[in-house]
XYZ file of C-alpha atoms in Angstrom:
661
model
C 1.747 25.407 -3.932
C 3.843 26.316 -0.759
C 0.717 26.474 1.182
C -0.356 23.010 0.086
C 2.938 21.491 0.968
C 2.963 23.171 4.330
C -0.692 22.065 5.077
C 0.391 18.314 4.210
C 3.448 18.753 6.554
C 1.248 19.940 9.298
C -1.167 17.086 8.944
C 1.972 14.422 8.805
C 3.016 15.895 12.179
C -0.287 15.850 13.867
C -2.574 13.047 15.406
C -5.869 11.956 14.096
C -7.591 14.601 16.370
C -5.539 17.362 14.788
C -3.235 17.904 17.912
C 0.555 18.106 17.502
C 2.034 14.579 17.703
C 5.391 14.788 19.671
C 6.568 11.421 18.212
C 6.114 12.388 14.718
C 7.827 15.826 15.328
C 10.828 13.980 17.088
C 10.803 11.773 14.035
C 10.938 14.597 11.564
C 13.530 16.394 13.527
C 15.735 13.455 13.932
C 15.586 12.659 10.005
C 16.378 16.352 9.221
C 19.360 16.328 11.590
C 20.630 13.128 10.314
C 20.259 14.058 6.582
C 22.057 17.400 7.086
C 24.794 15.696 9.212
C 25.395 13.011 6.628
C 25.408 15.513 3.840
C 28.014 17.700 5.758
C 30.177 14.726 6.558
C 29.929 13.497 2.956
C 30.918 16.823 1.565
C 33.838 17.311 4.056
C 35.376 13.834 4.017
C 34.193 12.688 0.440
C 31.711 10.193 1.788
C 28.786 10.948 -0.211
C 28.487 7.318 -1.729
C 28.423 5.697 1.740
C 25.910 8.266 2.798
C 23.696 7.397 -0.123
C 24.008 3.728 0.623
C 23.049 4.278 4.369
C 20.168 6.547 3.712
C 18.644 4.287 1.004
C 19.080 1.216 3.130
C 17.188 3.075 5.904
C 14.378 3.661 3.750
C 14.231 0.174 2.300
C 14.263 -1.269 5.944
C 11.315 1.034 7.035
C 9.340 0.420 4.046
C 9.423 -3.423 4.470
C 9.201 -3.607 8.236
C 6.962 -0.930 9.450
C 3.052 -0.583 9.309
C 1.718 -2.528 12.233
C 2.516 -2.560 15.958
C 5.949 -2.130 17.351
C 6.138 -5.873 18.267
C 5.408 -7.303 14.978
C 7.489 -4.643 13.064
C 10.571 -5.643 15.104
C 9.849 -9.309 14.468
C 9.902 -8.490 10.630
C 12.836 -6.264 11.256
C 14.947 -9.250 12.540
C 14.556 -11.489 9.511
C 14.372 -8.873 6.736
C 17.297 -6.506 7.633
C 19.977 -8.952 7.436
C 19.042 -9.988 4.006
C 18.798 -6.212 3.009
C 22.175 -5.490 4.550
C 23.575 -8.375 2.494
C 22.212 -7.297 -0.636
C 23.177 -3.516 -0.381
C 26.816 -4.822 0.642
C 27.337 -7.353 -2.008
C 25.335 -5.702 -4.871
C 27.868 -3.212 -6.000
C 30.515 -6.036 -5.710
C 28.579 -8.413 -7.969
C 28.198 -5.631 -10.541
C 31.776 -6.493 -11.494
C 30.883 -10.141 -12.038
C 28.071 -9.937 -14.585
C 26.983 -13.661 -14.533
C 26.639 -13.580 -10.676
C 24.924 -10.140 -10.848
C 22.399 -11.470 -13.430
C 21.726 -14.557 -11.474
C 21.049 -12.689 -8.158
C 18.832 -10.038 -9.817
C 16.745 -12.648 -11.724
C 16.360 -14.796 -8.561
C 15.150 -11.944 -6.362
C 12.818 -10.471 -9.103
C 11.263 -13.849 -9.631
C 10.716 -14.336 -5.780
C 9.235 -10.959 -5.284
C 6.792 -11.748 -8.018
C 5.666 -14.824 -6.240
C 5.555 -13.413 -2.664
C 1.947 -11.637 -3.088
C 0.539 -15.104 -2.723
C 1.724 -15.071 0.994
C 0.033 -11.889 1.962
C 0.375 -8.098 1.992
C 3.488 -7.801 4.070
C 5.331 -10.466 2.068
C 4.440 -8.666 -1.172
C 5.798 -5.359 0.317
C 8.967 -7.077 1.642
C 9.550 -8.840 -1.609
C 9.198 -5.743 -3.746
C 11.332 -3.729 -1.605
C 14.186 -6.286 -1.598
C 13.830 -6.522 -5.473
C 14.122 -2.660 -5.681
C 17.266 -2.948 -3.267
C 18.735 -5.521 -5.467
C 18.163 -3.389 -8.736
C 19.526 -0.417 -6.898
C 22.727 -1.978 -5.484
C 23.567 -4.198 -8.385
C 22.741 -2.236 -11.545
C 23.092 1.561 -10.827
C 26.954 1.441 -10.113
C 26.432 3.266 -6.847
C 28.888 2.042 -4.422
C 31.062 -0.012 -6.959
C 34.070 2.363 -6.173
C 33.880 1.275 -2.372
C 35.262 -1.563 -0.414
C 33.294 -4.285 1.060
C 33.929 -3.141 4.635
C 32.813 0.361 3.778
C 29.606 -0.908 2.014
C 28.880 -3.187 5.020
C 29.358 -0.437 7.489
C 27.033 1.940 5.588
C 24.290 -0.596 5.232
C 24.577 -1.347 8.900
C 24.369 2.186 9.776
C 21.434 2.540 7.757
C 19.602 -0.521 9.339
C 20.346 0.955 12.787
C 19.171 4.413 11.892
C 16.007 2.701 10.725
C 15.654 0.791 13.983
C 16.132 4.015 15.849
C 13.299 5.754 13.994
C 10.851 2.914 14.366
C 11.615 2.602 18.037
C 11.404 6.238 18.562
C 7.815 6.378 16.951
C 6.449 3.197 18.648
C 8.093 2.982 22.141
C 5.642 5.409 23.763
C 2.480 3.649 22.552
C 3.762 0.178 20.868
C 0.105 -1.278 20.255
C -1.220 2.053 18.809
C -1.255 0.696 15.126
C -3.120 -2.498 16.266
C -5.847 -0.484 18.073
C -6.206 1.723 14.930
C -6.556 -1.277 12.653
C -9.129 -2.918 14.899
C -11.091 0.315 15.277
C -11.092 0.567 11.443
C -13.475 -2.483 11.417
C -16.069 -0.267 12.904
C -15.565 2.552 10.369
C -14.701 1.094 7.013
C -17.321 -1.017 5.087
C -16.312 -3.641 2.493
C -14.687 -6.975 2.325
C -11.147 -7.518 3.465
C -11.208 -5.074 6.422
C -11.653 -7.620 9.144
C -8.808 -9.923 7.685
C -6.348 -7.078 7.720
C -7.147 -6.085 11.217
C -7.049 -9.664 12.473
C -3.883 -10.281 10.896
C -2.348 -7.122 12.782
C -3.921 -8.496 15.920
C -2.491 -11.944 15.672
C 0.952 -10.414 14.911
C 0.843 -8.281 17.951
C 0.409 -11.100 20.419
C -3.436 -11.659 20.052
C -4.770 -9.920 23.180
C -8.213 -11.223 24.472
C -9.795 -7.738 24.626
C -8.918 -6.771 21.067
C -9.972 -10.341 19.961
C -13.321 -9.745 21.598
C -13.569 -6.321 19.967
C -12.917 -8.026 16.600
C -15.536 -10.834 17.168
C -18.097 -8.275 18.098
C -17.185 -5.990 15.086
C -17.340 -9.045 12.773
C -20.774 -9.869 14.130
C -21.786 -6.245 13.727
C -20.610 -6.075 10.312
C -22.210 -9.379 9.276
C -25.651 -8.196 10.701
C -25.240 -4.752 9.005
C -24.632 -6.294 5.576
C -27.487 -8.743 6.331
C -29.904 -5.880 6.862
C -28.766 -4.116 3.712
C -29.353 -7.105 1.768
C -32.802 -7.640 3.205
C -33.639 -3.950 2.359
C -33.270 -5.067 -1.260
C -35.900 -7.696 -0.928
C -38.724 -5.744 0.882
C -40.785 -2.668 0.096
C -39.832 0.900 -0.014
C -40.966 1.805 3.451
C -39.492 -1.154 5.134
C -36.273 -0.669 3.248
C -35.883 2.826 4.535
C -36.467 1.497 8.042
C -33.865 -0.994 7.786
C -31.316 1.557 6.274
C -32.187 3.961 9.080
C -31.160 1.184 11.625
C -27.909 0.686 9.784
C -27.215 4.462 9.821
C -27.844 4.621 13.576
C -25.555 1.639 14.013
C -22.841 3.284 12.139
C -23.023 6.417 14.357
C -22.758 4.174 17.438
C -19.971 2.141 16.045
C -18.008 5.446 15.270
C -18.162 6.509 19.011
C -16.999 3.050 20.008
C -14.172 3.229 17.385
C -12.871 6.280 19.354
C -12.884 4.271 22.598
C -10.932 1.321 20.952
C -8.384 3.635 19.514
C -7.742 5.133 23.039
C -4.941 3.744 25.274
C -7.347 3.483 28.242
C -11.090 3.642 28.782
C -12.756 4.296 32.172
C -16.366 4.591 30.642
C -18.305 5.078 27.509
C -20.387 8.250 26.439
C -24.125 7.849 26.173
C -23.946 8.107 22.500
C -21.856 4.768 22.443
C -24.348 2.855 24.473
C -27.276 3.255 22.379
C -29.272 0.537 20.825
C -29.654 1.569 17.191
C -32.821 -0.492 16.613
C -34.623 1.125 19.628
C -33.678 4.570 18.382
C -35.538 3.841 15.053
C -38.496 2.094 16.745
C -39.219 5.141 18.988
C -39.719 7.176 15.857
C -42.933 5.051 15.063
C -43.813 2.698 12.462
C -43.580 -1.166 12.677
C -42.388 -2.454 16.081
C -41.145 -5.843 14.914
C -37.419 -6.300 14.079
C -35.514 -8.889 12.051
C -33.140 -11.219 13.672
C -30.120 -9.065 12.126
C -31.168 -6.019 14.030
C -30.700 -7.782 17.232
C -27.461 -9.111 15.735
C -26.276 -5.593 15.356
C -26.486 -4.736 19.174
C -25.227 -8.226 20.234
C -21.996 -7.148 18.381
C -21.963 -3.738 19.843
C -22.563 -5.026 23.362
C -19.631 -7.253 22.816
C -17.506 -4.384 21.964
C -18.617 -2.274 24.849
C -17.621 -4.851 27.452
C -14.289 -5.585 25.877
C -13.297 -1.966 25.555
C -13.860 -1.326 29.372
C -12.574 -4.393 30.771
C -9.482 -4.773 28.553
C -8.038 -8.284 29.165
C -4.744 -8.428 28.108
C -4.145 -12.024 28.198
C -3.342 -13.763 25.077
C -6.394 -15.511 23.147
C -6.150 -19.236 22.283
C -3.364 -19.791 19.619
C -3.913 -21.525 16.498
C -3.073 -25.323 15.894
C 0.557 -25.852 15.090
C 1.694 -26.244 11.414
C -0.647 -23.736 10.044
C 1.782 -21.309 8.766
C 4.014 -24.122 7.046
C 0.907 -25.452 5.513
C -0.105 -22.073 4.050
C 3.365 -21.630 2.678
C 3.438 -25.053 1.024
C -0.005 -24.429 -0.366
C 1.031 -21.106 -1.925
C 3.989 -22.873 -3.494
C 1.761 -25.648 -5.079
C -0.840 -23.149 -6.100
C 1.461 -20.729 -7.908
C 4.621 -22.807 -9.082
C 2.655 -23.552 -12.239
C 1.996 -22.034 -15.585
C -1.695 -22.129 -14.890
C -1.007 -19.306 -12.217
C -1.211 -15.692 -13.326
C 1.156 -14.936 -10.607
C 3.783 -17.163 -11.804
C 3.351 -15.934 -15.412
C 3.795 -12.424 -14.370
C 6.853 -13.279 -12.134
C 8.473 -15.036 -15.100
C 7.667 -12.050 -17.336
C 9.455 -9.683 -14.991
C 12.324 -12.113 -14.895
C 12.663 -12.404 -18.523
C 12.455 -8.653 -19.046
C 15.061 -7.967 -16.270
C 17.388 -10.643 -17.860
C 17.105 -9.042 -21.455
C 17.831 -5.548 -19.624
C 20.953 -7.017 -17.842
C 22.330 -7.999 -21.284
C 21.666 -4.613 -22.796
C 23.284 -3.058 -19.720
C 26.456 -5.138 -20.246
C 26.508 -4.275 -24.001
C 26.239 -0.641 -23.595
C 28.903 -0.396 -20.855
C 27.942 3.252 -20.188
C 27.376 4.825 -16.637
C 24.230 6.532 -18.009
C 22.542 3.110 -18.337
C 22.361 2.823 -14.544
C 18.680 3.792 -14.587
C 17.789 1.458 -17.271
C 16.582 -1.520 -15.255
C 14.705 0.632 -12.711
C 12.842 2.400 -15.590
C 12.064 -1.149 -16.917
C 10.810 -2.250 -13.506
C 8.558 0.867 -13.262
C 6.899 -0.055 -16.594
C 6.367 -3.716 -15.637
C 4.590 -2.771 -12.354
C 5.281 -6.118 -10.477
C 1.730 -6.075 -8.671
C -0.214 -6.094 -12.112
C 0.058 -9.821 -12.796
C -1.074 -10.541 -16.348
C -1.786 -6.932 -17.260
C 0.117 -4.699 -19.787
C -2.729 -1.928 -19.712
C -1.176 1.398 -18.751
C 2.333 0.251 -19.670
C 2.494 2.723 -22.509
C 1.579 5.687 -20.202
C 4.208 4.600 -17.499
C 6.725 4.285 -20.379
C 6.053 7.923 -21.550
C 6.121 9.105 -17.907
C 9.307 7.230 -16.916
C 11.122 8.725 -20.011
C 9.712 12.448 -19.680
C 10.510 12.220 -15.988
C 14.123 11.484 -16.662
C 14.306 14.203 -19.467
C 12.967 16.845 -16.996
C 15.079 15.685 -14.232
C 18.248 15.765 -16.422
C 17.321 19.232 -17.552
C 16.950 20.309 -13.999
C 20.415 18.912 -13.320
C 21.806 21.013 -16.157
C 20.217 24.263 -15.145
C 20.182 23.961 -11.351
C 23.263 25.084 -9.324
C 24.237 22.637 -6.515
C 21.993 19.926 -8.079
C 23.631 17.241 -5.916
C 21.578 18.542 -3.062
C 18.602 16.932 -4.626
C 19.935 13.508 -3.398
C 19.606 14.348 0.428
C 16.379 16.107 -0.216
C 14.924 13.049 -1.957
C 16.387 10.706 0.701
C 14.716 12.873 3.543
C 11.461 13.084 1.657
C 11.445 9.264 1.325
C 11.998 8.862 5.049
C 9.076 11.200 6.141
C 6.725 9.507 3.533
C 7.274 5.749 4.429
C 3.530 5.112 4.251
C 3.160 6.519 0.845
C 6.203 4.460 -0.488
C 4.723 1.285 1.001
C 1.532 1.602 -0.837
C 2.919 3.176 -4.133
C 5.650 1.061 -5.653
C 6.006 3.414 -8.656
C 6.931 6.369 -6.198
C 9.553 4.248 -4.487
C 11.217 3.323 -7.823
C 10.778 6.905 -9.133
C 12.733 8.259 -6.203
C 15.387 5.665 -6.735
C 15.693 6.923 -10.292
C 16.088 10.318 -9.277
C 18.964 9.400 -6.772
C 20.677 7.334 -9.391
C 20.413 9.880 -12.187
C 21.658 12.766 -10.045
C 24.449 10.824 -8.523
C 25.600 9.479 -11.906
C 25.270 12.667 -13.758
C 27.210 14.747 -11.360
C 30.193 12.104 -11.586
C 30.222 11.918 -15.481
C 32.907 14.173 -17.157
C 30.741 15.147 -20.129
C 28.662 18.097 -20.896
C 25.390 17.856 -18.872
C 23.248 18.159 -22.061
C 24.775 15.006 -23.495
C 24.220 13.303 -20.116
C 20.584 14.316 -20.205
C 20.150 12.871 -23.631
C 22.051 9.670 -22.511
C 19.892 8.959 -19.563
C 16.826 9.742 -21.334
C 17.647 7.359 -24.239
C 18.463 4.578 -21.695
C 15.272 5.006 -19.833
C 13.534 4.743 -23.085
C 15.506 1.549 -23.955
C 14.456 0.002 -20.613
C 10.805 0.935 -21.055
C 10.818 -0.628 -24.609
C 12.481 -3.796 -23.410
C 9.492 -3.944 -20.781
C 6.942 -3.490 -23.562
C 8.541 -5.763 -25.884
C 9.067 -8.669 -23.574
C 5.607 -8.185 -21.977
C 3.885 -8.288 -25.444
C 5.932 -11.285 -26.800
C 5.184 -13.122 -23.550
C 1.667 -12.841 -24.213
C 2.115 -14.674 -27.448
C 4.290 -17.432 -25.845
C 2.854 -17.756 -22.329
C -0.654 -19.084 -21.540
C -2.370 -15.692 -20.656
C -5.806 -14.175 -20.431
C -5.684 -11.721 -23.246
C -9.421 -12.128 -23.551
C -10.762 -12.372 -19.918
C -13.840 -14.331 -19.307
C -14.898 -12.525 -16.208
C -18.179 -14.691 -15.471
C -16.227 -17.954 -16.181
C -13.507 -16.857 -13.777
C -15.916 -16.039 -11.028
C -17.826 -19.245 -11.395
C -14.604 -21.214 -11.178
C -13.392 -19.102 -8.235
C -16.821 -19.467 -6.368
C -16.814 -23.204 -7.028
C -13.216 -23.651 -5.634
C -13.929 -21.526 -2.451
C -17.004 -23.550 -1.987
C -14.997 -26.726 -2.199
C -12.691 -25.488 0.516
C -15.608 -24.353 2.622
C -17.222 -27.762 2.492
C -14.016 -29.546 3.383
C -13.502 -27.271 6.399
C -17.096 -27.856 7.317
C -16.706 -31.705 7.110
C -13.494 -31.421 9.017
C -15.230 -29.431 11.718
C -17.926 -32.246 12.049
C -15.278 -34.832 12.720
C -14.258 -36.097 9.154
C -10.616 -36.855 8.151
C -10.148 -34.971 4.790
C -6.612 -33.694 5.282
C -5.495 -34.289 1.583
C -8.816 -33.275 0.130
C -8.659 -29.993 2.313
C -5.189 -29.377 1.288
C -5.891 -29.787 -2.358
C -9.036 -27.436 -2.165
C -6.895 -24.752 -0.461
C -4.364 -24.908 -3.228
C -7.013 -24.495 -6.035
C -8.958 -21.774 -3.959
C -5.717 -19.810 -3.613
C -4.759 -19.898 -7.228
C -8.380 -19.052 -8.472
C -8.791 -16.017 -6.137
C -5.253 -14.664 -7.058
C -6.143 -15.130 -10.760
C -9.350 -13.171 -10.218
C -7.632 -10.337 -8.216
C -5.431 -9.872 -11.219
C -8.365 -9.663 -13.703
C -9.603 -6.148 -13.279
C -6.381 -4.843 -14.744
C -7.121 -6.719 -17.920
C -10.467 -5.101 -18.584
C -9.629 -1.529 -19.616
C -6.492 0.595 -20.183
C -7.648 3.834 -18.782
C -6.589 5.233 -15.376
C -10.163 5.604 -14.286
C -11.796 2.463 -12.892
C -14.768 1.374 -15.016
C -17.928 -0.145 -13.534
C -16.877 -3.723 -14.939
C -13.322 -3.272 -13.128
C -15.024 -2.099 -9.848
C -17.437 -5.001 -9.740
C -14.956 -7.471 -10.686
C -12.526 -6.101 -8.089
C -15.230 -6.131 -5.357
C -15.952 -9.915 -6.146
C -12.364 -10.838 -6.418
C -11.412 -8.952 -2.895
C -14.590 -10.444 -1.164
C -13.912 -14.114 -2.378
C -10.247 -13.852 -1.565
C -11.259 -12.643 2.051
C -13.529 -15.440 2.289
C -10.864 -17.775 1.249
C -8.432 -16.471 3.785
C -11.067 -16.830 6.577
C -11.984 -20.418 5.691
C -8.159 -21.418 5.521
C -7.431 -19.676 8.791
C -10.382 -21.359 10.237
C -8.968 -24.961 9.047
C -6.025 -24.337 11.496
C -8.089 -23.460 14.538
C -8.060 -26.130 17.284
C -10.503 -28.810 16.732
C -12.470 -28.062 19.773
C -13.304 -24.543 18.372
C -13.989 -25.561 14.852
C -17.557 -26.660 15.339
C -18.481 -23.210 16.578
C -18.194 -21.941 12.795
C -20.233 -24.845 11.292
C -23.450 -22.840 11.229
C -21.654 -19.933 9.489
C -20.113 -22.273 6.976
C -23.541 -23.763 6.119
C -25.038 -20.254 5.687
C -22.208 -19.232 3.423
C -22.397 -22.358 1.401
C -26.165 -21.511 0.730
C -25.329 -17.905 -0.189
C -22.746 -18.864 -2.794
C -24.926 -21.716 -4.184
C -27.549 -18.915 -4.966
C -29.979 -19.113 -2.164
C -32.072 -16.049 -1.838
C -32.242 -15.825 2.079
C -29.762 -13.739 3.928
C -29.702 -14.190 7.627
C -27.199 -14.412 10.706
C -26.354 -17.958 11.740
C -26.385 -18.877 15.501
C -22.730 -18.628 16.576
C -21.682 -19.205 20.249
C -20.374 -16.286 21.942
C -17.794 -15.812 24.728
C -15.921 -19.062 24.087
C -13.317 -18.426 21.407
C -12.998 -14.934 19.974
C -10.496 -15.868 17.329
C -12.796 -18.473 15.833
C -15.946 -16.334 16.423
C -14.648 -13.568 14.509
C -13.845 -15.739 11.547
C -17.424 -17.294 11.690
C -18.978 -13.836 11.440
C -16.474 -12.495 9.033
C -17.296 -15.538 6.687
C -20.960 -14.275 6.521
C -20.074 -10.676 5.792
C -17.734 -11.655 2.970
C -20.021 -14.015 1.646
C -22.658 -11.327 1.417
C -20.217 -8.862 -0.256
C -19.275 -11.528 -2.823
C -23.104 -12.404 -3.583
C -23.786 -8.725 -4.277
C -20.840 -8.342 -6.497
C -21.659 -11.547 -8.352
C -25.173 -10.174 -8.768
C -23.788 -7.135 -10.393
C -21.219 -9.023 -12.457
C -24.016 -11.177 -14.071
C -26.160 -8.206 -14.544
C -29.242 -9.274 -12.451
C -31.717 -6.390 -12.129
C -33.424 -7.643 -9.060
C -30.839 -9.117 -6.815
C -31.955 -11.387 -3.876
C -35.466 -12.197 -5.363
C -36.242 -14.604 -8.042
C -33.348 -16.385 -9.356
C -30.449 -18.715 -8.377
C -26.900 -18.949 -9.856
C -25.928 -22.168 -11.060
C -21.892 -22.755 -10.521
C -21.018 -25.742 -12.640
C -18.125 -27.654 -11.638
C -15.413 -26.639 -14.193
C -12.672 -29.000 -13.616
C -11.381 -32.048 -11.496
C -10.040 -31.255 -8.056
C -6.630 -32.308 -9.160
C -3.652 -29.750 -8.813
C -0.728 -30.033 -11.181
């Protein structure tokens, strides 16, 4: 056990190559010194509560604002931390005014449930703010402090988080962006280019990384095309095509190393190979499909960009795109037809009932009730109640074990600084696993309140366990009743959902294609985007409805693949809609090819996309093709076709009028 922990710590403090990372070591040392110093000051001057507020605020700030390049993280830091400091300051004060506390908690929980429609970082930020609101308003930590002390503590936590983020990122501020872009050469599957492109745009959209992304998108589209064609030909030809893909992956892995590096004066010979030529030299047929040439065209684009490294910004998008997307998200999901809206409403109803129970109990040991409730609800799961029973048992048993540990362990209060330190050095884990974040907050709350209660610790343990069970029961009850009242998907129709999603994405695609050819379809384009956003979000929530087991079934995997691919395709088309009009025509051939794929055509080929003109639009054009191929493959598996790409077409019937209510 100790060896495993030590190994994990060493990996955390090392670079990707395995060498010691001085920035991570400085980060870990600074966290250790700060936690030890805050613990000592809290013990000497009786400032343990301000210390907890400051430490937890720093954790929240880092979870919500880190993960990309220093520039984009600081931008999020500027707009997120004032709201966080306000919540951490006023939350304990509002706990004395139940009506205001209930309104604040319900508003933040509902908003956090809706934010996933805006993107990954909005989802993380919303969930983090919801956790901060529950922690500050309902746990009672800080309610005995003045507003000025709470404000000073939260500001100190924000300042410490800023220091940690700058310390890690100042030496190499664009490192995270380069790693994200390099990942497009290593990670197959849908959605990878979209995440990397988002990080690239947020970091200033330098031309050379845009060229790398454009080349990587073309490489990935050609790669998926070859794999699709391998399913349509004989065994020997299929093996040859897969050999070309395998060689291309090896070359791409070498280029990814060059992309990640801060500078590049030249490329090794293994990164300059033509993968198709390597396979041709082994003998066999000497003719090549167009997609094989597309592989090397994409790799050549990357090779040139990596060496030249033009840091000037690429062409910016057309103005108004962010506002239009935000308004579209509101229209798409502020409706009972949206599973995202239904789940946000379900969370809000459950939290409201929990707030009433908390007021009726009027017992400090109920401080973890709402956090336990929120763990069971799992805000990212949309319509799903699967696994809620397992999370209920886990939450209650965890609190029982923790209370027993507090009862038996001398100096149990030291668990609080240890947990805060562990959270600070595992920010990446907390960002991706919301249950771990909420579980750590429950630990801090239970330990702090248990050490302050003037009762036998055995009774305290029983009280905390009982109140956690009450919170979990509320979540289960409200969730079950909401299925009976709210329009839901208790019996999911996977095929019908995929048909309607494909149709909505196709409508959006055709609208953008017509706009790229000069048609004025502003209202139709907006309506199509609203419907496509709702359909893809609903489909993303459907895998959780299919099975209650922790292990992912084949149906869940296939449905998830289709959902991710179609959502990535929708993101590409929506982003393309707000590129300058002079560039949109570049993507028309790709839009036409994608339309054919979604309509059931059996041919998979690389469309002609102009190069070296607009990397931001070129990467979208190639990414469209890749995501359409992923979507088509997942659709084939969903519908149970044994011979994909051969003798059938899929008929997607228009399921409804293009009218958004």
